[in-house]
Amino acid sequence: MSEKYFVDGLLRGRVALVTGGGTGITGGVARALAESGARVCLVSRRMEHLEPAAERIRAGGGEALAVAADVRNMEEVERAVAACVEKFGKLDIVVNGAAGNFLCPAEELSPNGFGTVVDIDLKGTFNVSRAAFAELKKNRGQILNISATLHYGGTPLQLHVSAAKAGVDALTRNLAVEWGRYGIRVNGIAPGPIEDTEGMKRLVPPDVKDRLKKHIPLRRFGLIRDIEQAAVFLCSDAASFINGAMLVVDGGHWLATSRFTNA
Ligand code: COA
């Protein structure tokens, strides 16, 4: 985070495990949690994404551990949680950010294509939450799920992701109710169009981008730092009574996607 909006050391003493923490939005979230004083364990499939991210955190004075694991594989997930606890002694915060995406019309989407994205986004979120439960219970910890706004309407070419993220929202609310009794808070962030991401570069053509911007009431795209700030807030004690919330960070975009007006 470039600007400082929070007091120093807001998350000092906390340990966070961040899936998808090597790149993109969750890479930024991992770095922001570390800048706020948390020690972080970065988890994703590819070590070549993780090590440079962990190195950047260390270079900034933070503590980071990189662990390669596929969130679809429960054994690998359990090993990653164990490695985090072994290194840092505990686990307080889980950020479920690992996600897969591609654009595909529903009539061309294969069952395996649909299932792959549901496996990564939804089942991966369950796997990591489930594997971390005992540690989170011990520490009255919390979970932050990175969702989306795609499924608030019907988003063409994004059936698989929309279905998976709708499941993530359900899981967020359900776990908030079931695990609240242990002091575990479960919340989510639903980012709108975020400009400085791989997804935006790869998935949204320039002409669509121009049109899209006009539909955002704040007339700008989000930036990874907008999500970082929301994440730091939700992970901090400032949000200690917030449980089961999905914080939409989209400049008002999804609300403005009206069937009756064009803005
Ligand atoms: N269009 C249509 N189907 C696609 C696709 C595309 N662009 N990309 C993958 N699929 C389908 C594959 O065809 C396959 O289905 P099939 O067996 O019926 O052919 C299925 O999805 C699994 O693909 P595979 O490449 O074997 O899976 P994977 O586990 O290696 O990777 C993703 C899956 C989704 C993660 C992959 O698309 C990817 O690596 N994306 C880039 C990273 C990313 O999405 N980051 C998030 C940015 S928001």
Short mmCIF file of C-alpha atoms and ligand atoms in Angstrom, two decimals:
data_model
loop_
_atom_site.label_atom_id
_atom_site.label_comp_id
_atom_site.label_asym_id
_atom_site.label_seq_id
_atom_site.Cartn_x
_atom_site.Cartn_y
_atom_site.Cartn_z
CA MET A 1 0.00 0.00 0.00
CA SER A 2 1.51 3.31 -0.95
CA GLU A 3 -0.57 5.70 1.19
CA LYS A 4 -0.90 4.96 4.89
CA TYR A 5 -4.52 4.82 6.03
CA PHE A 6 -4.06 2.64 9.08
CA VAL A 7 -1.98 2.88 12.23
CA ASP A 8 1.35 1.07 12.15
CA GLY A 9 1.30 -2.52 13.29
CA LEU A 10 -2.48 -2.90 13.06
CA LEU A 11 -2.10 -6.66 12.49
CA ARG A 12 1.10 -7.18 14.50
CA GLY A 13 1.20 -10.62 16.10
CA ARG A 14 -1.19 -12.15 13.57
CA VAL A 15 -0.35 -14.92 11.14
CA ALA A 16 -2.15 -15.00 7.79
CA LEU A 17 -2.31 -17.73 5.16
CA VAL A 18 -3.18 -16.27 1.76
CA THR A 19 -4.05 -18.54 -1.18
CA GLY A 20 -3.31 -17.11 -4.60
CA GLY A 21 -1.03 -14.84 -2.60
CA GLY A 22 1.70 -14.68 -5.22
CA THR A 23 0.05 -12.48 -7.82
CA GLY A 24 -2.82 -10.11 -8.59
CA ILE A 25 -5.38 -8.98 -6.05
CA THR A 26 -4.46 -11.54 -3.43
CA GLY A 27 -0.76 -10.87 -3.98
CA GLY A 28 -1.54 -7.27 -3.04
CA VAL A 29 -3.65 -8.36 -0.06
CA ALA A 30 -0.80 -10.56 1.23
CA ARG A 31 1.65 -7.67 0.94
CA ALA A 32 -0.77 -5.27 2.64
CA LEU A 33 -1.35 -7.66 5.55
CA ALA A 34 2.44 -7.98 5.92
CA GLU A 35 2.85 -4.19 5.81
CA SER A 36 0.31 -4.03 8.63
CA GLY A 37 2.51 -6.32 10.71
CA ALA A 38 1.12 -9.82 10.00
CA ARG A 39 3.47 -12.67 9.19
CA VAL A 40 2.21 -14.26 5.99
CA CYS A 41 2.24 -17.67 4.38
CA LEU A 42 1.71 -17.47 0.61
CA VAL A 43 0.12 -20.50 -1.00
CA SER A 44 -0.47 -21.26 -4.67
CA ARG A 45 0.32 -23.85 -7.28
CA ARG A 46 3.43 -22.23 -8.68
CA MET A 47 6.54 -21.63 -6.61
CA GLU A 48 7.86 -19.32 -9.36
CA HIS A 49 5.01 -16.89 -8.51
CA LEU A 50 5.35 -17.30 -4.77
CA GLU A 51 9.05 -16.87 -4.10
CA PRO A 52 9.39 -13.42 -5.74
CA ALA A 53 6.26 -12.27 -3.84
CA ALA A 54 7.65 -13.60 -0.55
CA GLU A 55 11.00 -11.96 -1.33
CA ARG A 56 9.32 -8.58 -1.93
CA ILE A 57 7.61 -8.85 1.46
CA ARG A 58 10.90 -9.73 3.16
CA ALA A 59 12.64 -6.86 1.37
CA GLY A 60 9.98 -4.54 2.85
CA GLY A 61 10.82 -5.79 6.35
CA GLY A 62 8.01 -8.35 6.63
CA GLU A 63 8.08 -12.08 7.27
CA ALA A 64 6.84 -14.43 4.57
CA LEU A 65 6.81 -18.13 3.83
CA ALA A 66 6.04 -19.54 0.38
CA VAL A 67 4.36 -22.95 0.15
CA ALA A 68 3.35 -24.61 -3.13
CA ALA A 69 -0.04 -26.33 -2.91
CA ASP A 70 -3.06 -26.78 -5.16
CA VAL A 71 -6.19 -25.76 -3.23
CA ARG A 72 -8.05 -28.59 -5.01
CA ASN A 73 -5.89 -31.14 -3.24
CA MET A 74 -6.81 -31.51 0.44
CA GLU A 75 -3.56 -33.29 1.35
CA GLU A 76 -1.50 -30.47 -0.13
CA VAL A 77 -3.71 -27.91 1.64
CA GLU A 78 -3.29 -29.67 4.98
CA ARG A 79 0.47 -29.73 4.45
CA ALA A 80 0.47 -25.99 3.69
CA VAL A 81 -1.48 -25.19 6.87
CA ALA A 82 0.91 -27.40 8.87
CA ALA A 83 3.96 -25.69 7.30
CA CYS A 84 2.53 -22.28 8.22
CA VAL A 85 1.91 -23.32 11.83
CA GLU A 86 5.32 -24.94 12.05
CA LYS A 87 7.05 -21.80 10.81
CA PHE A 88 5.03 -19.14 12.63
CA GLY A 89 3.58 -21.09 15.55
CA LYS A 90 -0.09 -20.45 14.76
CA LEU A 91 -2.63 -19.28 12.20
CA ASP A 92 -5.16 -16.45 12.74
CA ILE A 93 -6.27 -15.27 9.30
CA VAL A 94 -7.09 -17.19 6.13
CA VAL A 95 -7.57 -15.30 2.87
CA ASN A 96 -9.10 -17.47 0.15
CA GLY A 97 -8.01 -15.81 -3.05
CA ALA A 98 -6.93 -18.64 -5.33
CA ALA A 99 -9.09 -18.53 -8.45
CA GLY A 100 -9.17 -19.68 -12.04
CA ASN A 101 -10.83 -17.86 -14.88
CA PHE A 102 -11.25 -17.74 -18.63
CA LEU A 103 -13.95 -16.41 -20.92
CA CYS A 104 -16.14 -19.07 -22.52
CA PRO A 105 -19.72 -19.15 -23.86
CA ALA A 106 -21.86 -21.59 -21.87
CA GLU A 107 -22.65 -23.68 -24.96
CA GLU A 108 -18.94 -24.25 -25.56
CA LEU A 109 -17.95 -24.83 -21.96
CA SER A 110 -16.99 -28.44 -21.24
CA PRO A 111 -18.14 -30.14 -18.03
CA ASN A 112 -14.49 -30.33 -17.02
CA GLY A 113 -13.99 -26.61 -17.73
CA PHE A 114 -16.99 -25.78 -15.53
CA GLY A 115 -15.87 -28.21 -12.85
CA THR A 116 -12.27 -27.00 -12.86
CA VAL A 117 -13.24 -23.45 -11.95
CA VAL A 118 -15.76 -24.63 -9.33
CA ASP A 119 -13.05 -26.90 -7.91
CA ILE A 120 -10.51 -24.09 -7.60
CA ASP A 121 -12.76 -21.22 -6.48
CA LEU A 122 -15.43 -22.95 -4.42
CA LYS A 123 -14.09 -26.31 -3.32
CA GLY A 124 -10.66 -24.73 -2.80
CA THR A 125 -12.22 -22.16 -0.48
CA PHE A 126 -13.92 -24.94 1.46
CA ASN A 127 -10.78 -27.10 1.58
CA VAL A 128 -8.59 -24.35 2.97
CA SER A 129 -11.22 -23.14 5.46
CA ARG A 130 -11.81 -26.70 6.63
CA ALA A 131 -8.11 -27.49 6.95
CA ALA A 132 -7.52 -24.28 8.93
CA PHE A 133 -10.55 -24.67 11.21
CA ALA A 134 -8.80 -26.19 14.24
CA GLU A 135 -6.14 -23.45 14.24
CA LEU A 136 -8.69 -20.69 13.67
CA LYS A 137 -10.82 -22.04 16.51
CA LYS A 138 -7.83 -22.04 18.84
CA ASN A 139 -7.04 -18.41 18.04
CA ARG A 140 -10.56 -17.00 17.45
CA GLY A 141 -9.31 -16.33 13.94
CA GLN A 142 -11.03 -15.35 10.77
CA ILE A 143 -11.56 -16.05 7.09
CA LEU A 144 -11.71 -13.56 4.24
CA ASN A 145 -13.04 -14.90 0.94
CA ILE A 146 -12.38 -13.06 -2.30
CA SER A 147 -15.59 -13.28 -4.33
CA ALA A 148 -16.93 -11.21 -7.26
CA THR A 149 -20.01 -9.30 -8.43
CA LEU A 150 -20.46 -11.31 -11.66
CA HIS A 151 -23.25 -13.45 -10.25
CA TYR A 152 -25.38 -10.51 -9.05
CA GLY A 153 -26.66 -10.49 -12.60
CA GLY A 154 -26.08 -12.85 -15.49
CA THR A 155 -22.62 -12.21 -16.90
CA PRO A 156 -22.03 -13.62 -20.39
CA LEU A 157 -18.99 -15.92 -20.81
CA GLN A 158 -18.65 -16.22 -17.04
CA LEU A 159 -21.16 -18.93 -16.12
CA HIS A 160 -18.54 -21.13 -14.46
CA VAL A 161 -17.02 -18.33 -12.38
CA SER A 162 -20.41 -16.87 -11.48
CA ALA A 163 -21.62 -20.26 -10.25
CA ALA A 164 -18.43 -20.78 -8.24
CA LYS A 165 -18.51 -17.31 -6.66
CA ALA A 166 -22.23 -17.63 -5.80
CA GLY A 167 -21.15 -20.73 -3.89
CA VAL A 168 -18.36 -18.80 -2.20
CA ASP A 169 -20.94 -16.24 -1.00
CA ALA A 170 -23.14 -19.02 0.40
CA LEU A 171 -20.16 -20.62 2.09
CA THR A 172 -19.19 -17.25 3.60
CA ARG A 173 -22.63 -16.76 5.16
CA ASN A 174 -22.96 -20.34 6.32
CA LEU A 175 -19.55 -20.53 7.97
CA ALA A 176 -20.15 -17.14 9.61
CA VAL A 177 -23.20 -18.64 11.29
CA GLU A 178 -21.71 -22.04 12.11
CA TRP A 179 -18.28 -20.89 13.28
CA GLY A 180 -19.28 -17.58 14.87
CA ARG A 181 -19.75 -19.44 18.16
CA TYR A 182 -16.00 -20.09 18.18
CA GLY A 183 -15.24 -16.42 17.68
CA ILE A 184 -14.29 -17.07 14.05
CA ARG A 185 -15.41 -14.25 11.75
CA VAL A 186 -16.03 -15.15 8.11
CA ASN A 187 -16.36 -12.31 5.62
CA GLY A 188 -15.74 -11.63 1.97
CA ILE A 189 -14.82 -8.93 -0.49
CA ALA A 190 -16.49 -8.68 -3.89
CA PRO A 191 -14.18 -6.68 -6.14
CA GLY A 192 -15.62 -4.96 -9.19
CA PRO A 193 -13.46 -4.28 -12.26
CA ILE A 194 -9.90 -3.87 -10.97
CA GLU A 195 -7.60 -2.26 -13.50
CA ASP A 196 -4.11 -3.41 -12.58
CA THR A 197 -4.78 -7.15 -12.66
CA GLU A 198 -3.88 -9.99 -15.02
CA GLY A 199 -7.59 -10.79 -15.35
CA MET A 200 -8.41 -7.30 -16.63
CA LYS A 201 -5.50 -7.36 -19.09
CA ARG A 202 -6.20 -10.88 -20.27
CA LEU A 203 -10.00 -11.04 -20.18
CA VAL A 204 -11.28 -7.57 -21.06
CA PRO A 205 -10.60 -6.13 -24.55
CA PRO A 206 -9.81 -2.35 -24.72
CA ASP A 207 -13.13 -1.35 -26.38
CA VAL A 208 -15.11 -3.21 -23.71
CA LYS A 209 -12.96 -1.53 -21.05
CA ASP A 210 -13.87 1.94 -22.32
CA ARG A 211 -17.58 1.12 -22.28
CA LEU A 212 -17.30 -0.53 -18.88
CA LYS A 213 -15.76 2.54 -17.29
CA LYS A 214 -18.78 4.68 -18.26
CA HIS A 215 -20.98 2.33 -16.21
CA ILE A 216 -18.99 2.80 -13.03
CA PRO A 217 -20.57 5.64 -11.01
CA LEU A 218 -17.16 6.74 -9.70
CA ARG A 219 -15.92 6.80 -13.33
CA ARG A 220 -12.73 4.92 -12.59
CA PHE A 221 -11.66 1.32 -12.33
CA GLY A 222 -10.65 -0.09 -9.01
CA LEU A 223 -7.02 -0.66 -8.16
CA ILE A 224 -5.51 -3.56 -6.26
CA ARG A 225 -4.82 -1.14 -3.41
CA ASP A 226 -8.58 -0.54 -3.03
CA ILE A 227 -9.01 -4.22 -2.25
CA GLU A 228 -5.93 -4.26 -0.01
CA GLN A 229 -7.41 -1.52 2.18
CA ALA A 230 -10.75 -3.29 2.48
CA ALA A 231 -8.91 -6.50 3.41
CA VAL A 232 -6.78 -4.87 6.10
CA PHE A 233 -9.91 -3.29 7.60
CA LEU A 234 -11.90 -6.54 7.61
CA CYS A 235 -8.97 -8.49 9.07
CA SER A 236 -8.43 -5.94 11.84
CA ASP A 237 -10.17 -5.61 15.18
CA ALA A 238 -11.91 -2.51 13.80
CA ALA A 239 -14.22 -5.06 12.14
CA SER A 240 -14.61 -7.25 15.21
CA PHE A 241 -18.44 -7.34 15.00
CA ILE A 242 -18.56 -7.81 11.24
CA ASN A 243 -19.36 -11.44 10.45
CA GLY A 244 -20.93 -12.90 7.32
CA ALA A 245 -20.55 -9.68 5.32
CA MET A 246 -19.65 -9.47 1.66
CA LEU A 247 -18.09 -6.04 1.18
CA VAL A 248 -18.61 -4.90 -2.40
CA VAL A 249 -15.65 -2.80 -3.58
CA ASP A 250 -16.68 -1.75 -7.07
CA GLY A 251 -17.29 2.01 -7.15
CA GLY A 252 -21.04 1.30 -7.29
CA HIS A 253 -20.69 -0.60 -10.58
CA TRP A 254 -23.09 -3.49 -10.08
CA LEU A 255 -25.84 -1.23 -8.72
CA ALA A 256 -25.61 0.94 -11.80
CA THR A 257 -26.00 -1.94 -14.21
CA SER A 258 -29.68 -1.17 -14.60
CA ARG A 259 -32.02 -2.70 -17.16
CA PHE A 260 -33.82 0.62 -17.44
CA THR A 261 -31.08 3.20 -17.77
CA ASN A 262 -27.68 3.11 -19.33
CA ALA A 263 -25.63 4.50 -16.50
N1 COA B 1 -11.81 -21.84 -22.67
C1 COA B 1 -12.57 -22.98 -22.52
N2 COA B 1 -12.23 -24.01 -21.71
C2 COA B 1 -11.08 -23.88 -21.01
C3 COA B 1 -10.24 -22.74 -21.10
C4 COA B 1 -10.66 -21.71 -22.00
N3 COA B 1 -9.93 -20.58 -22.15
N4 COA B 1 -9.17 -22.92 -20.27
C5 COA B 1 -9.33 -24.12 -19.67
N5 COA B 1 -10.49 -24.70 -20.13
C6 COA B 1 -10.98 -26.01 -19.82
C7 COA B 1 -10.06 -27.05 -20.47
O1 COA B 1 -10.39 -27.25 -21.83
C8 COA B 1 -10.32 -28.28 -19.61
O2 COA B 1 -11.52 -28.93 -19.97
P1 COA B 1 -11.50 -30.25 -20.97
O3 COA B 1 -10.73 -31.31 -20.23
O4 COA B 1 -12.94 -30.58 -21.15
O5 COA B 1 -10.81 -29.79 -22.22
C9 COA B 1 -10.57 -27.68 -18.24
O6 COA B 1 -10.92 -26.30 -18.44
C10 COA B 1 -9.36 -27.75 -17.37
O7 COA B 1 -8.30 -27.07 -18.05
P2 COA B 1 -6.76 -27.27 -17.63
O8 COA B 1 -5.94 -26.30 -18.40
O9 COA B 1 -6.42 -28.73 -17.72
O10 COA B 1 -6.84 -26.93 -16.07
P3 COA B 1 -5.79 -26.33 -15.12
O11 COA B 1 -6.14 -26.87 -13.80
O12 COA B 1 -4.39 -26.50 -15.60
O13 COA B 1 -6.06 -24.72 -15.18
C11 COA B 1 -7.35 -22.69 -15.08
C12 COA B 1 -7.37 -24.21 -15.12
C13 COA B 1 -8.78 -22.25 -15.04
C14 COA B 1 -6.70 -22.19 -13.82
C15 COA B 1 -6.63 -22.16 -16.35
O14 COA B 1 -7.54 -21.62 -17.22
C16 COA B 1 -5.59 -21.14 -16.08
O15 COA B 1 -4.45 -21.52 -15.81
N6 COA B 1 -5.91 -19.82 -16.14
C17 COA B 1 -4.97 -18.75 -15.88
C18 COA B 1 -4.85 -18.38 -14.43
C19 COA B 1 -6.10 -17.73 -13.93
O16 COA B 1 -7.17 -18.03 -14.36
N7 COA B 1 -5.95 -16.81 -12.97
C20 COA B 1 -7.06 -16.09 -12.43
C21 COA B 1 -7.19 -14.77 -13.11
S1 COA B 1 -8.74 -14.01 -12.70
#
